[in-house]
Tab-separated table of C-alpha atoms and ligand atoms in Angstrom:
chain	number	residue	atom	x	y	z
A	665	MET	CA	0.000	0.000	0.000
A	666	ASP	CA	1.401	3.432	-0.864
A	667	ARG	CA	0.438	6.740	0.741
A	668	GLN	CA	-2.301	7.539	-1.739
A	669	GLN	CA	-3.873	4.099	-1.371
A	670	LEU	CA	-3.713	4.433	2.395
A	671	LEU	CA	-5.534	7.780	2.326
A	672	GLU	CA	-8.245	6.232	0.154
A	673	GLN	CA	-8.534	3.204	2.437
A	674	VAL	CA	-8.817	5.391	5.537
A	675	LYS	CA	-11.670	7.307	3.901
A	676	ALA	CA	-13.431	4.114	2.795
A	677	ASP	CA	-13.159	2.712	6.343
A	678	GLY	CA	-14.666	5.885	7.837
A	679	VAL	CA	-11.718	6.327	10.201
A	680	LEU	CA	-11.786	9.593	12.180
A	681	PHE	CA	-8.606	9.332	14.263
A	682	VAL	CA	-5.227	7.751	13.711
A	683	SER	CA	-2.922	6.666	16.567
A	684	LEU	CA	0.715	6.821	15.573
A	685	GLN	CA	2.518	4.247	17.709
A	686	PHE	CA	6.041	3.314	18.756
A	687	THR	CA	7.596	1.741	21.879
A	688	ASP	CA	10.071	3.003	24.426
A	689	ILE	CA	12.994	0.905	25.670
A	690	MET	CA	10.852	-0.724	28.363
A	691	GLY	CA	8.343	-1.909	25.759
A	692	THR	CA	5.648	0.564	26.764
A	693	ILE	CA	3.533	1.614	23.813
A	694	LYS	CA	3.570	5.324	23.128
A	695	SER	CA	1.141	6.959	20.818
A	696	VAL	CA	0.052	10.305	19.516
A	697	THR	CA	-3.416	10.533	18.027
A	698	ILE	CA	-4.120	12.814	15.103
A	699	PRO	CA	-7.466	13.653	13.507
A	700	VAL	CA	-7.737	11.986	10.129
A	701	GLU	CA	-7.519	15.354	8.330
A	702	ARG	CA	-3.872	15.597	9.485
A	703	LEU	CA	-2.865	12.203	8.104
A	704	ALA	CA	-1.797	13.318	4.621
A	705	ARG	CA	0.544	15.869	6.168
A	706	ALA	CA	1.886	13.317	8.687
A	707	LEU	CA	2.646	10.893	5.878
A	708	GLU	CA	4.482	13.539	3.939
A	709	LEU	CA	6.424	15.316	6.675
A	710	GLY	CA	6.375	12.973	9.656
A	711	VAL	CA	5.140	14.076	13.081
A	712	TRP	CA	7.561	15.910	15.360
A	713	PHE	CA	7.564	15.196	19.087
A	714	ASP	CA	9.696	15.871	22.132
A	715	GLY	CA	11.925	12.809	22.596
A	716	SER	CA	13.154	13.958	25.994
A	717	SER	CA	9.795	13.139	27.532
A	718	ILE	CA	10.023	9.466	26.473
A	719	TYR	CA	12.087	7.317	28.803
A	720	GLY	CA	15.537	6.480	27.477
A	721	PHE	CA	15.043	8.416	24.263
A	722	ALA	CA	16.920	11.672	24.381
A	723	ARG	CA	18.367	14.314	26.625
A	724	ILE	CA	16.732	17.702	26.780
A	725	TYR	CA	19.198	19.326	24.359
A	726	GLU	CA	18.789	16.754	21.630
A	727	SER	CA	15.112	16.192	21.984
A	728	ASP	CA	13.468	16.825	18.614
A	729	MET	CA	12.440	13.625	16.900
A	730	PHE	CA	9.879	12.705	14.345
A	731	LEU	CA	7.691	9.732	13.598
A	732	VAL	CA	7.691	8.170	10.161
A	733	PRO	CA	4.496	6.113	9.720
A	734	ASP	CA	4.963	2.619	8.272
A	735	VAL	CA	1.880	2.511	6.050
A	736	SER	CA	1.903	-1.301	5.860
A	737	THR	CA	0.911	-1.408	9.559
A	738	TYR	CA	-2.378	0.474	9.113
A	739	ARG	CA	-5.184	-1.331	10.998
A	740	VAL	CA	-8.612	-0.186	12.159
A	741	LEU	CA	-9.055	-0.865	15.903
A	742	PRO	CA	-12.120	-3.140	15.960
A	743	TRP	CA	-13.174	-2.121	19.472
A	744	SER	CA	-13.283	1.623	18.821
A	745	SER	CA	-16.790	3.042	18.528
A	746	PRO	CA	-17.940	4.026	15.009
A	747	ASP	CA	-18.498	7.674	15.965
A	748	ARG	CA	-14.846	7.901	17.042
A	749	LEU	CA	-13.451	5.222	14.740
A	750	ARG	CA	-9.726	4.909	15.259
A	751	ALA	CA	-6.907	3.220	13.369
A	752	ARG	CA	-3.326	2.676	14.308
A	753	ILE	CA	-0.134	2.983	12.290
A	754	ILE	CA	3.187	1.823	13.720
A	755	CYS	CA	5.990	4.319	13.194
A	756	ASP	CA	9.750	4.447	12.996
A	757	VAL	CA	11.439	7.165	15.021
A	758	HIS	CA	13.922	9.443	13.286
A	759	GLY	CA	16.272	12.077	14.709
A	760	PRO	CA	16.507	15.694	13.531
A	761	ASP	CA	19.223	14.617	11.062
A	762	GLY	CA	16.593	12.464	9.337
A	763	GLU	CA	18.394	9.235	10.250
A	764	PRO	CA	16.683	6.348	12.100
A	765	PHE	CA	17.056	7.046	15.809
A	766	LYS	CA	19.394	4.606	17.605
A	767	GLY	CA	17.195	4.585	20.691
A	768	ASP	CA	14.132	3.309	18.811
A	769	PRO	CA	13.705	-0.428	19.579
A	770	ARG	CA	12.091	-1.073	16.185
A	771	SER	CA	15.096	0.461	14.464
A	772	VAL	CA	17.454	-1.642	16.642
A	773	LEU	CA	15.641	-4.761	15.422
A	774	LYS	CA	15.671	-3.571	11.798
A	775	SER	CA	19.463	-3.171	12.032
A	776	ALA	CA	19.928	-6.667	13.496
A	777	VAL	CA	17.631	-8.141	10.846
A	778	GLY	CA	19.512	-6.234	8.135
A	779	ARG	CA	22.912	-7.540	9.313
A	780	ALA	CA	21.664	-11.137	9.238
A	781	ALA	CA	19.961	-10.617	5.862
A	782	ALA	CA	23.274	-9.395	4.434
A	783	GLN	CA	24.533	-12.901	5.251
A	784	GLY	CA	21.551	-14.495	3.525
A	785	CYS	CA	19.648	-15.256	6.749
A	786	HIS	CA	16.098	-13.939	7.153
A	787	TYR	CA	14.912	-14.281	10.732
A	788	GLN	CA	11.385	-15.651	11.258
A	789	CYS	CA	9.635	-15.602	14.631
A	790	GLY	CA	6.428	-17.074	15.990
A	791	PRO	CA	5.865	-15.765	19.531
A	792	GLU	CA	3.314	-17.501	21.800
A	793	LEU	CA	2.045	-15.132	24.455
A	794	GLU	CA	0.340	-16.509	27.548
A	795	PHE	CA	-1.770	-14.325	29.804
A	796	PHE	CA	-4.196	-14.356	32.724
A	797	LEU	CA	-7.708	-12.981	32.869
A	798	PHE	CA	-8.676	-11.743	36.314
A	799	ASN	CA	-11.853	-10.387	37.766
A	800	ASN	CA	-11.740	-6.687	38.269
A	801	ASN	CA	-12.861	-6.400	41.897
A	802	GLY	CA	-14.373	-2.965	42.029
A	803	ASP	CA	-12.437	0.241	42.143
A	804	VAL	CA	-10.584	-0.392	45.394
A	805	ALA	CA	-8.109	-2.983	44.232
A	806	ILE	CA	-7.702	-5.447	41.427
A	807	ARG	CA	-7.535	-8.812	43.141
A	808	PRO	CA	-6.045	-11.800	41.417
A	809	VAL	CA	-9.200	-13.881	41.342
A	810	PRO	CA	-9.055	-16.233	38.390
A	811	ASN	CA	-12.366	-15.981	36.641
A	812	ASP	CA	-12.782	-19.584	35.578
A	813	VAL	CA	-12.023	-23.094	36.782
A	814	ALA	CA	-10.697	-24.909	33.735
A	815	GLY	CA	-7.209	-26.328	33.145
A	816	TYR	CA	-4.908	-27.044	30.195
A	817	PHE	CA	-6.826	-27.553	26.949
A	818	ASP	CA	-10.013	-28.133	28.952
A	819	PHE	CA	-13.288	-27.718	27.210
A	820	SER	CA	-15.703	-26.872	29.936
A	821	PRO	CA	-19.116	-25.274	29.966
A	822	ARG	CA	-17.921	-23.576	33.126
A	823	ASP	CA	-15.081	-21.889	31.270
A	824	ASN	CA	-16.620	-18.409	31.132
A	825	ALA	CA	-13.440	-17.160	29.614
A	826	GLN	CA	-14.251	-19.037	26.399
A	827	VAL	CA	-16.592	-16.192	25.455
A	828	VAL	CA	-13.948	-13.576	26.121
A	829	ARG	CA	-11.321	-15.573	24.272
A	830	SER	CA	-13.555	-15.844	21.213
A	831	ASP	CA	-14.028	-12.079	21.194
A	832	ILE	CA	-10.267	-11.620	21.478
A	833	VAL	CA	-9.653	-13.998	18.562
A	834	LYS	CA	-12.179	-12.106	16.416
A	835	ALA	CA	-10.468	-8.800	17.216
A	836	LEU	CA	-6.992	-10.211	16.522
A	837	ASN	CA	-8.130	-11.548	13.168
A	838	ALA	CA	-9.677	-8.187	12.340
A	839	MET	CA	-6.225	-6.722	13.108
A	840	GLY	CA	-4.791	-9.077	10.478
A	841	MET	CA	-2.916	-11.378	12.856
A	842	GLY	CA	-4.001	-14.768	11.480
A	843	VAL	CA	-4.882	-16.605	14.699
A	844	GLU	CA	-4.002	-20.301	14.483
A	845	ALA	CA	-5.332	-21.641	17.771
A	846	SER	CA	-6.476	-20.563	21.193
A	847	HIS	CA	-6.682	-22.628	24.333
A	848	HIS	CA	-6.904	-22.612	28.057
A	849	GLU	CA	-3.472	-22.887	29.691
A	850	VAL	CA	-2.406	-24.856	32.751
A	851	ALA	CA	-3.311	-22.399	35.500
A	852	ALA	CA	-6.810	-21.257	36.422
A	853	GLY	CA	-7.494	-18.049	34.531
A	854	GLN	CA	-4.583	-18.605	32.140
A	855	HIS	CA	-4.856	-18.600	28.342
A	856	GLU	CA	-2.822	-18.757	25.175
A	857	ILE	CA	-3.674	-17.612	21.659
A	858	ASP	CA	-1.236	-18.426	18.883
A	859	PHE	CA	-0.931	-16.485	15.652
A	860	GLU	CA	1.022	-16.963	12.408
A	861	TYR	CA	4.785	-16.596	12.405
A	862	ALA	CA	6.321	-13.815	10.339
A	863	ASP	CA	9.563	-11.964	9.727
A	864	ALA	CA	10.950	-10.676	13.032
A	865	VAL	CA	9.852	-7.025	12.661
A	866	THR	CA	6.268	-7.988	11.770
A	867	ALA	CA	6.259	-10.577	14.557
A	868	ALA	CA	7.349	-7.926	17.076
A	869	ASP	CA	4.678	-5.509	15.745
A	870	ASN	CA	2.186	-8.354	16.212
A	871	ALA	CA	3.321	-9.127	19.761
A	872	ILE	CA	2.782	-5.495	20.749
A	873	THR	CA	-0.591	-5.433	18.983
A	874	PHE	CA	-1.572	-8.697	20.659
A	875	LYS	CA	-1.042	-7.279	24.141
A	876	TYR	CA	-3.189	-4.195	23.763
A	877	THR	CA	-5.884	-6.021	21.806
A	878	VAL	CA	-6.203	-8.645	24.556
A	879	LYS	CA	-6.334	-5.911	27.212
A	880	ALA	CA	-8.877	-3.846	25.286
A	881	ILE	CA	-11.269	-6.751	24.696
A	882	ALA	CA	-10.885	-8.079	28.256
A	883	SER	CA	-11.818	-4.684	29.630
A	884	THR	CA	-15.026	-4.640	27.568
A	885	HIS	CA	-15.946	-7.729	29.649
A	886	ASN	CA	-14.871	-5.937	32.810
A	887	LEU	CA	-11.884	-8.252	33.185
A	888	LEU	CA	-8.244	-7.448	33.610
A	889	ALA	CA	-5.820	-9.161	31.222
A	890	THR	CA	-2.263	-9.324	32.478
A	891	PHE	CA	1.002	-10.355	30.859
A	892	MET	CA	2.810	-10.265	34.208
A	893	PRO	CA	5.172	-13.253	34.062
A	894	LYS	CA	4.238	-14.798	37.432
A	895	PRO	CA	1.093	-13.291	38.910
A	896	VAL	CA	0.210	-16.159	41.283
A	897	PHE	CA	2.609	-17.986	43.600
A	898	GLY	CA	2.414	-21.757	43.176
A	899	SER	CA	0.806	-21.657	39.683
A	900	ASN	CA	2.344	-21.664	36.210
A	901	GLY	CA	3.561	-18.297	35.029
A	902	SER	CA	3.087	-16.746	31.591
A	903	GLY	CA	5.780	-17.200	28.990
A	904	MET	CA	6.349	-15.831	25.531
A	905	HIS	CA	8.010	-18.812	23.874
A	906	VAL	CA	9.392	-17.882	20.482
A	907	HIS	CA	9.567	-20.349	17.577
A	908	GLN	CA	12.459	-19.305	15.364
A	909	SER	CA	13.985	-20.194	12.031
A	910	LEU	CA	16.129	-18.627	9.324
A	911	MET	CA	15.137	-18.509	5.671
A	912	ASP	CA	17.340	-17.934	2.675
A	913	PRO	CA	16.340	-15.147	0.239
A	914	ALA	CA	14.308	-17.665	-1.804
A	915	GLY	CA	12.249	-18.584	1.268
A	916	THR	CA	13.852	-21.985	1.913
A	917	ASN	CA	14.116	-22.939	5.567
A	918	LEU	CA	17.825	-22.963	6.461
A	919	PHE	CA	17.108	-24.888	9.674
A	920	TYR	CA	16.025	-28.036	7.812
A	921	ASP	CA	18.229	-30.982	6.948
A	922	PRO	CA	16.567	-34.396	6.618
A	923	ASP	CA	19.850	-36.073	7.590
A	924	GLY	CA	20.518	-33.934	10.672
A	925	GLN	CA	19.683	-34.693	14.294
A	926	PHE	CA	15.974	-33.867	14.797
A	927	ASN	CA	16.050	-32.900	11.072
A	928	LEU	CA	18.084	-29.822	11.922
A	929	SER	CA	20.808	-28.385	9.707
A	930	THR	CA	24.315	-27.445	10.852
A	931	ILE	CA	23.289	-23.766	10.707
A	932	ALA	CA	20.368	-24.478	13.022
A	933	CYS	CA	22.666	-26.247	15.498
A	934	GLN	CA	25.145	-23.361	15.426
A	935	PHE	CA	22.313	-20.869	15.963
A	936	ILE	CA	21.077	-22.909	18.937
A	937	ALA	CA	24.631	-23.156	20.294
A	938	GLY	CA	24.943	-19.357	20.065
A	939	GLN	CA	21.746	-18.804	22.053
A	940	LEU	CA	22.824	-21.346	24.680
A	941	HIS	CA	26.230	-19.675	24.900
A	942	HIS	CA	24.742	-16.195	25.437
A	943	ALA	CA	21.725	-17.360	27.454
A	944	ARG	CA	22.557	-15.660	30.740
A	945	ALA	CA	22.940	-12.260	29.088
A	946	LEU	CA	19.915	-12.815	26.826
A	947	ALA	CA	17.821	-13.368	29.940
A	948	ALA	CA	18.179	-9.731	30.994
A	949	VAL	CA	16.454	-8.599	27.799
A	950	VAL	CA	13.954	-11.408	27.177
A	951	ALA	CA	12.945	-11.683	30.848
A	952	PRO	CA	13.564	-8.100	31.965
A	953	THR	CA	11.506	-7.610	35.136
A	954	VAL	CA	11.970	-8.497	38.807
A	955	ASN	CA	8.915	-10.737	38.456
A	956	SER	CA	10.341	-12.593	35.416
A	957	TYR	CA	12.672	-14.530	37.721
A	958	LYS	CA	9.800	-15.810	39.869
A	959	ARG	CA	8.658	-17.620	36.710
A	960	LEU	CA	12.037	-19.152	35.830
A	961	VAL	CA	11.947	-21.702	38.675
A	962	PRO	CA	11.702	-25.503	38.621
A	963	GLY	CA	8.356	-27.224	38.285
A	964	TYR	CA	6.211	-24.905	36.154
A	965	GLU	CA	7.224	-25.710	32.542
A	966	ALA	CA	9.450	-22.637	32.389
A	967	PRO	CA	13.180	-23.166	31.844
A	968	VAL	CA	15.832	-22.889	34.540
A	969	TYR	CA	18.721	-24.804	33.037
A	970	ILE	CA	20.660	-23.825	29.919
A	971	CYS	CA	20.164	-26.861	27.709
A	972	TRP	CA	18.167	-28.047	24.712
A	973	ALA	CA	15.924	-31.010	24.001
A	974	GLN	CA	13.427	-32.341	21.530
A	975	ILE	CA	10.303	-32.647	23.567
A	976	ASN	CA	11.271	-31.618	27.052
A	977	ARG	CA	9.460	-28.525	28.331
A	978	SER	CA	11.980	-28.023	31.120
A	979	ALA	CA	14.733	-27.264	28.567
A	980	MET	CA	15.507	-23.709	27.507
A	981	ILE	CA	15.363	-24.555	23.805
A	982	ARG	CA	12.946	-27.164	22.547
A	983	ILE	CA	12.750	-28.623	19.052
A	984	PRO	CA	9.038	-29.140	18.432
A	985	ARG	CA	8.091	-32.186	16.416
A	986	GLY	CA	6.806	-30.960	13.079
A	987	SER	CA	4.025	-32.271	10.911
A	988	PRO	CA	5.085	-34.486	7.952
A	989	ALA	CA	5.935	-31.317	6.018
A	990	GLN	CA	9.144	-31.119	8.035
A	991	GLU	CA	10.882	-28.626	5.815
A	992	ALA	CA	8.610	-25.721	6.548
A	993	SER	CA	8.321	-26.521	10.231
A	994	ALA	CA	11.952	-27.089	11.281
A	995	ARG	CA	12.437	-24.578	14.075
A	996	ALA	CA	13.852	-23.939	17.535
A	997	GLU	CA	11.567	-22.784	20.338
A	998	LEU	CA	13.248	-20.501	22.864
A	999	ARG	CA	11.312	-20.833	26.124
A	1000	CYS	CA	12.904	-18.298	28.488
A	1001	PRO	CA	11.279	-15.103	27.103
A	1002	ASP	CA	8.203	-13.777	28.842
A	1003	PRO	CA	5.656	-11.226	27.655
A	1004	SER	CA	7.005	-8.434	29.890
A	1005	CYS	CA	9.856	-7.956	27.407
A	1006	ASN	CA	10.093	-5.407	24.636
A	1007	PRO	CA	9.731	-7.837	21.697
A	1008	TYR	CA	11.811	-5.653	19.341
A	1009	LEU	CA	14.763	-5.746	21.718
A	1010	ALA	CA	14.188	-9.406	22.615
A	1011	PHE	CA	14.256	-10.524	18.969
A	1012	SER	CA	17.331	-8.330	18.326
A	1013	VAL	CA	19.426	-10.006	21.014
A	1014	MET	CA	18.117	-13.483	20.208
A	1015	LEU	CA	19.080	-13.065	16.567
A	1016	GLU	CA	22.504	-11.642	17.374
A	1017	ALA	CA	23.259	-14.492	19.809
A	1018	GLY	CA	22.236	-17.064	17.184
A	1019	MET	CA	24.226	-15.370	14.412
A	1020	ASP	CA	27.250	-15.286	16.726
A	1021	GLY	CA	26.945	-19.063	16.991
A	1022	ILE	CA	26.939	-19.318	13.173
A	1023	ARG	CA	29.883	-16.914	12.816
A	1024	ASN	CA	31.970	-18.893	15.280
A	1025	ARG	CA	30.695	-22.310	14.141
A	1026	LEU	CA	29.712	-23.185	17.703
A	1027	VAL	CA	28.650	-26.755	18.387
A	1028	PRO	CA	25.830	-27.264	20.879
A	1029	PRO	CA	26.263	-29.704	23.758
A	1030	ASP	CA	24.324	-32.985	23.554
A	1031	PRO	CA	20.588	-32.438	23.928
A	1032	VAL	CA	19.041	-33.652	27.179
A	1033	SER	CA	16.347	-36.283	27.215
A	1034	ASP	CA	15.174	-36.264	30.840
A	1035	ASP	CA	13.269	-33.806	32.934
A	1036	VAL	CA	16.137	-31.544	33.973
A	1037	TYR	CA	14.171	-30.222	36.955
A	1038	GLU	CA	14.930	-33.601	38.517
A	1039	TYR	CA	18.708	-33.369	38.041
A	1040	SER	CA	20.831	-33.087	41.159
A	1041	GLU	CA	23.563	-30.464	41.362
A	1042	VAL	CA	26.068	-33.258	40.791
A	1043	GLU	CA	24.332	-34.399	37.608
A	1044	LEU	CA	24.082	-30.820	36.313
A	1045	ALA	CA	27.797	-30.320	36.937
A	1046	ARG	CA	28.658	-33.662	35.325
A	1047	GLN	CA	26.841	-32.634	32.132
A	1048	GLY	CA	28.194	-29.073	32.331
A	1049	ILE	CA	24.677	-27.583	32.405
A	1050	LEU	CA	24.596	-24.009	33.678
A	1051	THR	CA	21.550	-22.216	35.068
A	1052	LEU	CA	19.758	-19.092	33.953
A	1053	PRO	CA	20.131	-16.087	36.282
A	1054	GLY	CA	18.071	-16.379	39.454
A	1055	THR	CA	17.324	-12.676	39.742
A	1056	LEU	CA	17.147	-9.564	37.588
A	1057	GLY	CA	20.304	-8.330	39.326
A	1058	GLU	CA	22.223	-11.428	38.267
A	1059	ALA	CA	20.905	-11.140	34.710
A	1060	LEU	CA	22.032	-7.508	34.448
A	1061	GLU	CA	25.533	-8.538	35.553
A	1062	ALA	CA	25.610	-11.221	32.865
A	1063	LEU	CA	24.457	-8.674	30.266
A	1064	ALA	CA	27.193	-6.239	31.313
A	1065	ALA	CA	29.743	-9.013	30.768
A	1066	ASP	CA	28.533	-9.988	27.280
A	1067	PRO	CA	29.677	-7.613	24.510
A	1068	VAL	CA	27.818	-9.533	21.781
A	1069	VAL	CA	24.393	-9.196	23.398
A	1070	ARG	CA	25.084	-5.627	24.506
A	1071	GLY	CA	26.270	-4.853	20.986
A	1072	ALA	CA	22.930	-5.994	19.553
A	1073	LEU	CA	21.188	-3.308	21.629
A	1074	GLY	CA	23.679	-0.605	20.708
A	1075	ASP	CA	25.162	1.700	23.307
A	1076	HIS	CA	22.255	4.130	23.490
A	1077	VAL	CA	19.640	1.475	24.242
A	1078	TYR	CA	21.948	-0.562	26.474
A	1079	GLN	CA	22.731	2.402	28.751
A	1080	GLY	CA	19.068	3.426	29.028
A	1081	PHE	CA	17.976	-0.160	29.600
A	1082	ARG	CA	20.602	-0.780	32.259
A	1083	ARG	CA	19.801	2.447	34.136
A	1084	ALA	CA	16.089	1.669	34.272
A	1085	ARG	CA	16.347	-2.030	35.103
A	1086	LEU	CA	19.046	-1.515	37.722
A	1087	ALA	CA	16.836	1.080	39.412
A	1088	GLU	CA	13.966	-1.436	39.335
A	1089	TRP	CA	16.167	-4.129	40.833
A	1090	ASP	CA	17.562	-1.822	43.539
A	1091	GLU	CA	14.100	-0.662	44.546
A	1092	TYR	CA	12.905	-4.260	44.829
A	1093	ARG	CA	16.011	-5.454	46.665
A	1094	ILE	CA	15.372	-3.220	49.658
A	1095	GLN	CA	11.680	-4.079	50.122
A	1096	VAL	CA	10.718	-5.935	53.295
A	1097	THR	CA	8.087	-8.461	52.338
A	1098	ASP	CA	5.229	-10.264	54.113
A	1099	TRP	CA	7.117	-13.492	53.555
A	1100	GLU	CA	10.048	-12.178	55.618
A	1101	ARG	CA	7.806	-10.921	58.423
A	1102	LYS	CA	5.997	-14.268	58.583
A	1103	ARG	CA	9.246	-16.169	58.605
A	1104	TYR	CA	11.354	-14.058	60.946
A	1105	LEU	CA	9.338	-11.632	63.051
A	1106	GLU	CA	8.542	-13.984	65.909
A	1107	THR	CA	11.306	-16.533	65.577
A	1108	LEU	CA	14.248	-14.147	65.471
B	1364	LIG	N1	3.415	-21.429	31.170
B	1364	LIG	C1	4.682	-22.060	30.877
B	1364	LIG	C2	5.788	-20.997	30.898
B	1364	LIG	O1	5.816	-20.215	31.777
B	1364	LIG	C3	4.680	-22.794	29.565
B	1364	LIG	C4	3.599	-23.791	29.331
B	1364	LIG	C5	3.681	-24.356	27.909
B	1364	LIG	O2	4.562	-25.169	27.626
B	1364	LIG	O3	2.927	-23.886	27.066
B	1364	LIG	O4	6.665	-20.944	30.075
B	1365	MG	MG1	1.754	-22.417	26.357
């Protein structure tokens, strides 16, 4: 679609407002809404804004930035009322010199994708976002009361959330996301909706779109949708597993080799080896909140140990069994990411780690075949299996020590990311919790 076609489409759709969107380093969606009459001008000249008021973007003296709408991302928001009909367009952020701004996560991902493409590797991602639906208990507090009673894949007439999920699927399809399946997840109140894989930039656009669509539709049912990685102690948390492969320019899957282990090519194994090698630093970006590390614990189908496997859900990378059409479906599923990440930055570091494995012809260790949660410390040491960071603080240290992963973010984003996440970690570290009072107050 070119600009002229977009303007005609907007008119035909009866759109009155257009939200121009981008994300900050933390993954928060930012948007400026313009009346439709201003769209032609925005497409031609961009929309200027003050970058210094967006976290991690710019200092006060270098603050002028402008948004360049990516017309291919035009979508009408299906939940907006017809008398205020709104569409969104995702934008790239440019600096006053007209160049893509180095602090824009989408531009960071475009650079990483471009570097890999120059080597003939086109990165494809299929993220699977899990989430919880909670009852919204009045205006005093939102209490984590799961609003249904079903479990994994359950079909139950008591699953009230089925209705909500169907509405979400309809909205996602209207947003052009190609939903493949939706199901109840393991925990009460937990769900997953899977959509088509795509090139990494589109997949990251989709992940962002997914989150606000789910939230918008849930709120029309007076429910709260959350992508918090571990909202309930003792229950499964919410992951954002990412299925990944590389394609050559002709669209052939470079991960497939019918003679390889699990039908994987040498390139696929090197890519996997790269992600295993950089896993501890990757964690800081793909699982970037204090709460992320409450999910990455044994026993809840989230990874803890840095290893790979064919079917094992306790491994960090899993090779899903494909359908008979193996060629198209050869892929590696990275299981440590969670939906609190900024998907643009997450995919950037994941790609860079994998490409580093290819560059250095890394060989992955033997895959594991058991449930690694059950391994003793001795067994882990014998097999040389390391663990993911146990806290955000530990992950940030690993990131600081890994120039490849840091390099994928670029200095601007890395410094802003580190400042913000370190502050988050420091604030958390000094809290005195109920758990501590229960445990120590009387006995000490
Ligand atoms: N909820 C699990 C996680 O935190 C994953 C469950 C699954 O395998 O789909 O990663
Ligand atoms: Mg799942």
